[in-house]
């Protein structure tokens, strides 16, 4: 998947994972045939397997979509990106579960996905056995960026997959000490009359409750730190209540125009919008991808975006990435990491399709139990 519609040959690993999940929705909704979807996913997997450079099994953030060469995301970020790799694998594992027939084409696809999946060296990213996973590794700069993957944010999927690995599983102490910081990711304070169990004050950008939960079913999911449907619902409600209160007085914010998350921006080009980083830009993916958590509020926004603002917001690839009514600005861009979650979370709300596929993986059940998660989906 291209990084965005204007990116030319720059494709994105994480957005590709979301794209694969969206293809499964397309088949499920009869927008495309199973054979069309299979052919497209085969093309993606063949490209990943045969053209792309891997770094201890992991992929880079950006890839040249023609050659498979790594495109540096920044000077030192020219190798493995473990978070992007995890979002890619989230989608590929769903595809492996979906294409479950005994046809040679589907069996070959499953084998190829398993080869990619089993090739990731998760423990390498502990950088010498530390009890935390490290986001980046570079063949030129080693672990110099040294960004530890710690919660609460979008990257829970990394620890779930690392624990679930058939070939290089991490122990639970890496999750507790690294991701959860031994409980330091807890919040427990009240914002706009909602108690926030985990994460930064006011909840942060809404992609925190989307990217990993495209596959992980938060319903009845608990561990030592939270109830995850409660966590994601609380973050979404705080985001909604903040926009309704509109403390900065931006034009248009209302119970029908809300949703702050990372997107393109007319002020700073791109920004991780949130109640603590608000410049008047609304991102349609924020409310729409929260449909499983704030159904009434999200549907009100979806209807307003489509029926009232649709001539400005709804274009060739769905809803544009972002808009700012205070400045009468409407993006001309579409981002893979924003479009994909809309498609997937609408389908998860309607049928649970991607949740059911991802949670049906036997290694996911084993890995999540190993980390202390409990859920009917894990039985």
Short mmCIF file of C-alpha atoms in Angstrom, two decimals:
data_model
loop_
_atom_site.label_atom_id
_atom_site.label_comp_id
_atom_site.label_asym_id
_atom_site.label_seq_id
_atom_site.Cartn_x
_atom_site.Cartn_y
_atom_site.Cartn_z
CA UNK A 1 0.00 0.00 0.00
CA UNK A 2 1.28 3.46 -0.82
CA UNK A 3 2.05 5.63 2.20
CA UNK A 4 -0.52 8.07 0.82
CA UNK A 5 -2.17 8.68 -2.55
CA UNK A 6 0.57 11.18 -3.48
CA UNK A 7 3.54 9.00 -2.48
CA UNK A 8 4.47 7.52 -5.84
CA UNK A 9 6.64 4.45 -5.23
CA UNK A 10 6.88 4.91 -1.45
CA UNK A 11 4.92 2.12 0.21
CA UNK A 12 4.42 1.51 3.91
CA UNK A 13 4.74 -1.76 5.82
CA UNK A 14 2.08 -1.03 8.44
CA UNK A 15 -0.38 0.45 5.97
CA UNK A 16 0.07 -2.67 3.84
CA UNK A 17 -1.02 -4.81 6.78
CA UNK A 18 -4.14 -2.67 7.14
CA UNK A 19 -4.65 -2.92 3.38
CA UNK A 20 -4.53 -6.73 3.47
CA UNK A 21 -7.22 -6.70 6.18
CA UNK A 22 -9.29 -4.33 4.05
CA UNK A 23 -9.06 -6.73 1.09
CA UNK A 24 -10.59 -9.45 3.29
CA UNK A 25 -13.45 -7.06 4.08
CA UNK A 26 -13.85 -6.42 0.36
CA UNK A 27 -14.25 -10.15 -0.28
CA UNK A 28 -16.62 -10.53 2.67
CA UNK A 29 -18.82 -7.70 1.32
CA UNK A 30 -18.74 -9.04 -2.27
CA UNK A 31 -17.00 -5.90 -3.53
CA UNK A 32 -14.41 -8.23 -5.06
CA UNK A 33 -14.30 -12.00 -5.55
CA UNK A 34 -12.31 -14.37 -3.38
CA UNK A 35 -10.03 -15.13 -6.33
CA UNK A 36 -9.40 -11.41 -6.93
CA UNK A 37 -8.55 -10.87 -3.28
CA UNK A 38 -6.35 -13.95 -3.19
CA UNK A 39 -4.46 -12.82 -6.28
CA UNK A 40 -3.82 -9.38 -4.78
CA UNK A 41 -2.62 -10.77 -1.44
CA UNK A 42 -0.39 -13.26 -3.32
CA UNK A 43 1.17 -10.33 -5.19
CA UNK A 44 1.84 -8.51 -1.91
CA UNK A 45 3.31 -11.57 -0.18
CA UNK A 46 5.49 -12.48 -3.17
CA UNK A 47 6.85 -8.93 -3.19
CA UNK A 48 7.57 -9.02 0.56
CA UNK A 49 9.20 -12.42 0.32
CA UNK A 50 11.26 -12.04 -2.85
CA UNK A 51 12.05 -8.34 -3.31
CA UNK A 52 12.18 -6.66 0.09
CA UNK A 53 15.18 -6.44 2.36
CA UNK A 54 14.54 -7.89 5.80
CA UNK A 55 16.56 -7.10 8.91
CA UNK A 56 16.59 -10.01 11.35
CA UNK A 57 13.23 -10.90 9.81
CA UNK A 58 11.71 -7.44 10.21
CA UNK A 59 10.77 -4.94 7.51
CA UNK A 60 11.54 -1.26 7.18
CA UNK A 61 8.91 1.46 7.63
CA UNK A 62 9.13 2.62 4.00
CA UNK A 63 9.90 0.47 0.97
CA UNK A 64 10.27 1.27 -2.71
CA UNK A 65 7.17 -0.33 -4.20
CA UNK A 66 8.88 -1.02 -7.51
CA UNK A 67 12.22 -2.42 -6.39
CA UNK A 68 11.68 -3.55 -2.79
CA UNK A 69 14.61 -1.44 -1.62
CA UNK A 70 14.48 0.14 1.82
CA UNK A 71 13.69 3.86 1.84
CA UNK A 72 15.03 5.49 5.03
CA UNK A 73 12.32 7.02 7.22
CA UNK A 74 15.02 9.24 8.71
CA UNK A 75 18.81 9.17 8.64
CA UNK A 76 19.26 6.50 11.30
CA UNK A 77 15.92 4.81 10.63
CA UNK A 78 17.15 2.90 7.59
CA UNK A 79 16.53 -0.68 8.69
CA UNK A 80 14.08 -2.65 10.80
CA UNK A 81 10.92 -1.05 12.21
CA UNK A 82 9.42 -3.55 14.63
CA UNK A 83 6.14 -1.68 15.07
CA UNK A 84 5.46 -1.36 11.34
CA UNK A 85 6.44 -5.02 10.91
CA UNK A 86 3.92 -6.00 13.57
CA UNK A 87 1.07 -4.15 11.86
CA UNK A 88 2.05 -5.84 8.59
CA UNK A 89 2.06 -9.26 10.23
CA UNK A 90 -1.27 -8.53 11.96
CA UNK A 91 -2.83 -8.30 8.50
CA UNK A 92 -0.95 -11.25 7.03
CA UNK A 93 -1.99 -13.57 9.86
CA UNK A 94 -5.61 -12.59 9.28
CA UNK A 95 -5.14 -13.46 5.60
CA UNK A 96 -3.56 -16.79 6.51
CA UNK A 97 -6.62 -17.66 8.58
CA UNK A 98 -9.06 -16.40 5.92
CA UNK A 99 -7.61 -18.28 2.95
CA UNK A 100 -8.09 -21.67 4.59
CA UNK A 101 -9.07 -23.94 1.68
CA UNK A 102 -7.13 -26.94 0.40
CA UNK A 103 -6.50 -25.37 -3.01
CA UNK A 104 -2.84 -25.22 -4.00
CA UNK A 105 -2.95 -21.42 -4.32
CA UNK A 106 -4.32 -20.91 -0.81
CA UNK A 107 -2.00 -23.49 0.72
CA UNK A 108 0.99 -21.85 -0.97
CA UNK A 109 -0.09 -18.46 0.34
CA UNK A 110 -0.35 -19.79 3.88
CA UNK A 111 3.11 -21.34 3.61
CA UNK A 112 4.59 -18.07 2.36
CA UNK A 113 2.98 -16.07 5.17
CA UNK A 114 4.27 -18.60 7.71
CA UNK A 115 7.78 -18.25 6.30
CA UNK A 116 7.65 -14.47 6.81
CA UNK A 117 6.07 -14.84 10.25
CA UNK A 118 8.51 -17.48 11.50
CA UNK A 119 11.49 -15.48 10.24
CA UNK A 120 11.14 -12.56 12.64
CA UNK A 121 13.86 -12.60 15.32
CA UNK A 122 11.93 -10.97 18.15
CA UNK A 123 14.56 -11.51 20.84
CA UNK A 124 17.17 -9.74 18.70
CA UNK A 125 15.18 -6.57 19.34
CA UNK A 126 15.82 -6.89 23.07
CA UNK A 127 19.33 -5.57 22.26
CA UNK A 128 21.39 -7.96 24.27
CA UNK A 129 18.66 -9.54 26.36
CA UNK A 130 17.08 -6.45 27.92
CA UNK A 131 13.54 -6.92 29.24
CA UNK A 132 12.08 -4.49 26.72
CA UNK A 133 11.74 -4.49 22.93
CA UNK A 134 13.49 -1.82 20.85
CA UNK A 135 11.61 -0.14 17.97
CA UNK A 136 14.43 0.22 15.38
CA UNK A 137 17.58 -1.53 14.25
CA UNK A 138 19.86 -0.30 11.46
CA UNK A 139 22.61 -2.16 9.61
CA UNK A 140 24.56 1.11 9.67
CA UNK A 141 23.61 2.58 13.06
CA UNK A 142 22.76 -0.55 15.05
CA UNK A 143 20.40 0.33 17.95
CA UNK A 144 21.53 3.97 18.10
CA UNK A 145 17.96 5.39 18.01
CA UNK A 146 17.29 3.28 21.12
CA UNK A 147 13.53 3.90 21.24
CA UNK A 148 12.05 1.45 23.72
CA UNK A 149 8.54 0.21 22.90
CA UNK A 150 6.62 1.09 26.05
CA UNK A 151 2.92 1.58 26.67
CA UNK A 152 0.35 2.88 26.61
CA UNK A 153 0.22 3.60 22.89
CA UNK A 154 -0.57 1.89 19.58
CA UNK A 155 2.12 -0.80 19.81
CA UNK A 156 0.57 -3.53 21.99
CA UNK A 157 0.57 -5.73 18.87
CA UNK A 158 4.38 -5.92 18.99
CA UNK A 159 4.39 -7.68 22.36
CA UNK A 160 1.47 -9.94 21.49
CA UNK A 161 3.20 -11.15 18.33
CA UNK A 162 6.59 -11.44 20.03
CA UNK A 163 5.06 -13.67 22.71
CA UNK A 164 3.12 -15.64 20.08
CA UNK A 165 6.14 -16.41 17.89
CA UNK A 166 6.57 -20.09 17.02
CA UNK A 167 10.32 -19.67 16.64
CA UNK A 168 11.56 -16.88 18.95
CA UNK A 169 9.01 -16.13 21.66
CA UNK A 170 9.72 -13.56 24.36
CA UNK A 171 9.05 -14.31 28.05
CA UNK A 172 6.38 -12.49 30.02
CA UNK A 173 8.91 -10.40 31.94
CA UNK A 174 9.62 -8.47 28.73
CA UNK A 175 5.94 -7.50 28.55
CA UNK A 176 5.62 -6.59 32.23
CA UNK A 177 8.91 -4.73 32.53
CA UNK A 178 9.03 -3.29 29.01
CA UNK A 179 5.54 -2.57 27.71
CA UNK A 180 3.76 -2.09 31.05
CA UNK A 181 6.74 -0.60 32.92
CA UNK A 182 5.62 -2.75 35.85
CA UNK A 183 2.35 -0.86 36.07
CA UNK A 184 3.66 2.65 35.39
CA UNK A 185 1.49 2.88 32.25
CA UNK A 186 -1.60 3.08 34.48
CA UNK A 187 -3.40 6.41 34.71
CA UNK A 188 -6.66 6.15 36.69
CA UNK A 189 -7.49 9.86 36.58
CA UNK A 190 -10.80 11.33 35.41
CA UNK A 191 -11.06 13.53 32.31
CA UNK A 192 -14.37 14.97 31.11
CA UNK A 193 -16.18 12.71 33.61
CA UNK A 194 -14.52 9.55 32.27
CA UNK A 195 -11.94 7.47 34.16
CA UNK A 196 -8.95 6.64 31.94
CA UNK A 197 -7.32 3.34 32.99
CA UNK A 198 -4.07 3.58 30.98
CA UNK A 199 -1.89 6.00 29.11
CA UNK A 200 -1.22 9.72 28.94
CA UNK A 201 -3.54 12.32 30.38
CA UNK A 202 -6.56 12.99 28.13
CA UNK A 203 -5.84 9.75 26.29
CA UNK A 204 -3.59 10.74 23.43
CA UNK A 205 -4.42 10.36 19.71
CA UNK A 206 -7.16 7.85 18.95
CA UNK A 207 -4.97 5.57 16.84
CA UNK A 208 -3.82 4.18 20.19
CA UNK A 209 -7.12 2.30 20.39
CA UNK A 210 -7.24 1.35 16.70
CA UNK A 211 -4.06 -0.10 15.20
CA UNK A 212 -3.44 -3.07 17.50
CA UNK A 213 -7.16 -3.65 17.97
CA UNK A 214 -7.88 -4.14 14.30
CA UNK A 215 -6.96 -7.75 15.10
CA UNK A 216 -7.02 -8.04 18.90
CA UNK A 217 -10.63 -8.32 20.08
CA UNK A 218 -10.94 -6.06 23.13
CA UNK A 219 -14.31 -7.47 24.23
CA UNK A 220 -14.01 -9.20 27.62
CA UNK A 221 -10.23 -8.91 27.31
CA UNK A 222 -8.37 -8.31 30.56
CA UNK A 223 -4.93 -8.69 32.05
CA UNK A 224 -3.13 -7.41 35.13
CA UNK A 225 -3.42 -3.82 33.94
CA UNK A 226 -6.82 -3.15 32.38
CA UNK A 227 -10.09 -4.19 30.82
CA UNK A 228 -9.34 -3.34 27.21
CA UNK A 229 -12.82 -2.59 25.94
CA UNK A 230 -13.09 -0.24 28.92
CA UNK A 231 -9.74 1.34 28.10
CA UNK A 232 -10.55 1.95 24.44
CA UNK A 233 -14.07 3.17 25.15
CA UNK A 234 -12.78 5.57 27.81
CA UNK A 235 -10.19 7.05 25.45
CA UNK A 236 -12.79 7.48 22.71
CA UNK A 237 -15.31 9.11 25.05
CA UNK A 238 -12.71 11.53 26.42
CA UNK A 239 -11.78 12.49 22.87
CA UNK A 240 -15.46 12.98 22.00
CA UNK A 241 -16.29 14.93 25.17
CA UNK A 242 -13.27 17.16 24.66
CA UNK A 243 -14.37 18.05 21.13
CA UNK A 244 -17.94 18.75 22.28
CA UNK A 245 -16.61 21.00 25.07
CA UNK A 246 -14.28 22.63 22.51
CA UNK A 247 -12.20 24.56 25.06
CA UNK A 248 -10.20 26.35 22.33
CA UNK A 249 -13.30 27.45 20.43
CA UNK A 250 -12.49 25.96 17.04
CA UNK A 251 -15.11 26.40 14.35
CA UNK A 252 -17.35 23.40 13.73
CA UNK A 253 -16.52 21.16 16.69
CA UNK A 254 -19.73 19.54 17.91
CA UNK A 255 -21.33 16.22 18.81
CA UNK A 256 -21.28 15.49 15.06
CA UNK A 257 -17.83 16.87 14.22
CA UNK A 258 -15.21 15.29 16.45
CA UNK A 259 -12.20 13.01 16.39
CA UNK A 260 -8.52 13.81 17.02
CA UNK A 261 -5.76 11.49 15.85
CA UNK A 262 -2.63 11.54 13.72
CA UNK A 263 -3.22 12.86 10.21
CA UNK A 264 -2.17 15.41 7.66
CA UNK A 265 -2.50 19.00 8.81
CA UNK A 266 -2.68 22.44 7.21
CA UNK A 267 -0.61 24.01 9.98
CA UNK A 268 2.28 21.62 10.55
CA UNK A 269 1.88 19.24 7.55
CA UNK A 270 1.38 16.20 9.81
CA UNK A 271 0.54 15.95 13.50
CA UNK A 272 -0.58 13.44 16.12
CA UNK A 273 -3.71 15.38 17.08
CA UNK A 274 -5.19 14.76 20.51
CA UNK A 275 -6.93 16.71 23.28
CA UNK A 276 -3.46 17.81 24.43
CA UNK A 277 -2.30 18.61 20.88
CA UNK A 278 -5.27 20.26 19.18
CA UNK A 279 -4.97 22.79 16.35
CA UNK A 280 -8.49 22.60 14.93
CA UNK A 281 -7.90 19.65 12.59
CA UNK A 282 -10.47 16.84 12.58
CA UNK A 283 -9.46 13.45 11.13
CA UNK A 284 -12.46 11.37 9.95
CA UNK A 285 -10.66 8.12 10.76
CA UNK A 286 -10.69 9.03 14.47
CA UNK A 287 -14.46 8.89 14.99
CA UNK A 288 -15.17 6.31 12.28
CA UNK A 289 -12.57 3.79 13.47
CA UNK A 290 -13.94 4.18 17.01
CA UNK A 291 -17.31 2.75 15.91
CA UNK A 292 -16.98 -0.37 18.13
CA UNK A 293 -16.37 1.82 21.19
CA UNK A 294 -18.61 4.88 20.75
CA UNK A 295 -21.24 3.60 18.34
CA UNK A 296 -23.81 6.37 18.64
CA UNK A 297 -21.26 9.20 18.63
CA UNK A 298 -19.32 7.64 15.75
CA UNK A 299 -22.44 7.09 13.64
CA UNK A 300 -23.51 10.69 14.23
CA UNK A 301 -20.11 11.83 12.95
CA UNK A 302 -20.14 9.41 10.02
CA UNK A 303 -23.55 10.61 8.88
CA UNK A 304 -22.58 14.27 9.23
CA UNK A 305 -19.29 13.75 7.39
CA UNK A 306 -21.10 12.00 4.54
CA UNK A 307 -24.48 13.72 4.24
CA UNK A 308 -23.61 17.29 5.28
CA UNK A 309 -19.92 17.65 4.37
CA UNK A 310 -19.73 14.88 1.79
CA UNK A 311 -19.11 17.13 -1.21
CA UNK A 312 -15.91 18.26 0.55
CA UNK A 313 -14.98 15.12 2.49
CA UNK A 314 -15.94 12.09 0.41
CA UNK A 315 -13.77 11.60 -2.65
CA UNK A 316 -12.17 8.89 -4.76
CA UNK A 317 -10.77 6.77 -1.91
CA UNK A 318 -13.41 7.48 0.72
CA UNK A 319 -13.14 10.22 3.32
CA UNK A 320 -10.21 12.60 2.89
CA UNK A 321 -7.55 12.44 5.55
CA UNK A 322 -8.41 15.58 7.52
CA UNK A 323 -10.08 18.99 7.54
CA UNK A 324 -10.02 22.24 9.49
CA UNK A 325 -13.30 24.18 9.48
CA UNK A 326 -11.73 27.17 11.25
CA UNK A 327 -9.48 27.64 8.21
CA UNK A 328 -11.91 26.19 5.62
CA UNK A 329 -9.17 23.67 4.75
CA UNK A 330 -9.81 20.21 3.33
CA UNK A 331 -6.95 17.77 2.67
CA UNK A 332 -6.42 16.32 -0.79
CA UNK A 333 -4.64 13.32 0.72
CA UNK A 334 -5.55 9.78 1.77
CA UNK A 335 -3.22 7.81 4.08
CA UNK A 336 -3.08 4.02 4.22
CA UNK A 337 -2.83 4.01 8.02
CA UNK A 338 -6.00 6.13 8.26
CA UNK A 339 -8.12 4.58 5.49
CA UNK A 340 -7.47 0.97 6.52
CA UNK A 341 -8.70 1.23 10.11
CA UNK A 342 -12.00 2.79 8.96
CA UNK A 343 -12.75 -0.22 6.75
CA UNK A 344 -11.60 -2.78 9.30
CA UNK A 345 -13.32 -1.29 12.35
CA UNK A 346 -16.64 -0.83 10.52
CA UNK A 347 -16.49 -4.52 9.64
CA UNK A 348 -15.42 -5.52 13.15
CA UNK A 349 -18.41 -3.61 14.52
CA UNK A 350 -20.76 -5.32 12.05
CA UNK A 351 -19.46 -8.91 12.05
CA UNK A 352 -16.23 -9.15 14.06
CA UNK A 353 -14.56 -10.53 10.94
CA UNK A 354 -10.95 -9.44 11.58
CA UNK A 355 -11.21 -9.99 15.32
CA UNK A 356 -12.40 -13.54 14.71
CA UNK A 357 -9.66 -14.26 12.18
CA UNK A 358 -6.79 -12.89 14.25
CA UNK A 359 -7.94 -14.40 17.53
CA UNK A 360 -8.38 -17.79 15.83
CA UNK A 361 -4.60 -18.10 15.34
CA UNK A 362 -3.44 -20.85 17.72
CA UNK A 363 -0.15 -19.09 18.39
CA UNK A 364 -1.98 -15.84 19.28
CA UNK A 365 -4.08 -17.72 21.83
CA UNK A 366 -0.94 -19.25 23.31
CA UNK A 367 1.06 -16.03 23.29
CA UNK A 368 -1.61 -13.84 24.83
CA UNK A 369 -2.25 -16.37 27.58
CA UNK A 370 1.51 -16.44 28.20
CA UNK A 371 1.38 -12.66 28.79
CA UNK A 372 -1.48 -13.04 31.28
CA UNK A 373 -4.43 -12.06 29.09
CA UNK A 374 -7.83 -13.57 29.69
CA UNK A 375 -10.71 -13.60 27.22
CA UNK A 376 -13.33 -16.02 25.86
CA UNK A 377 -11.61 -15.48 22.47
CA UNK A 378 -8.48 -17.16 23.85
CA UNK A 379 -10.22 -20.41 24.78
#
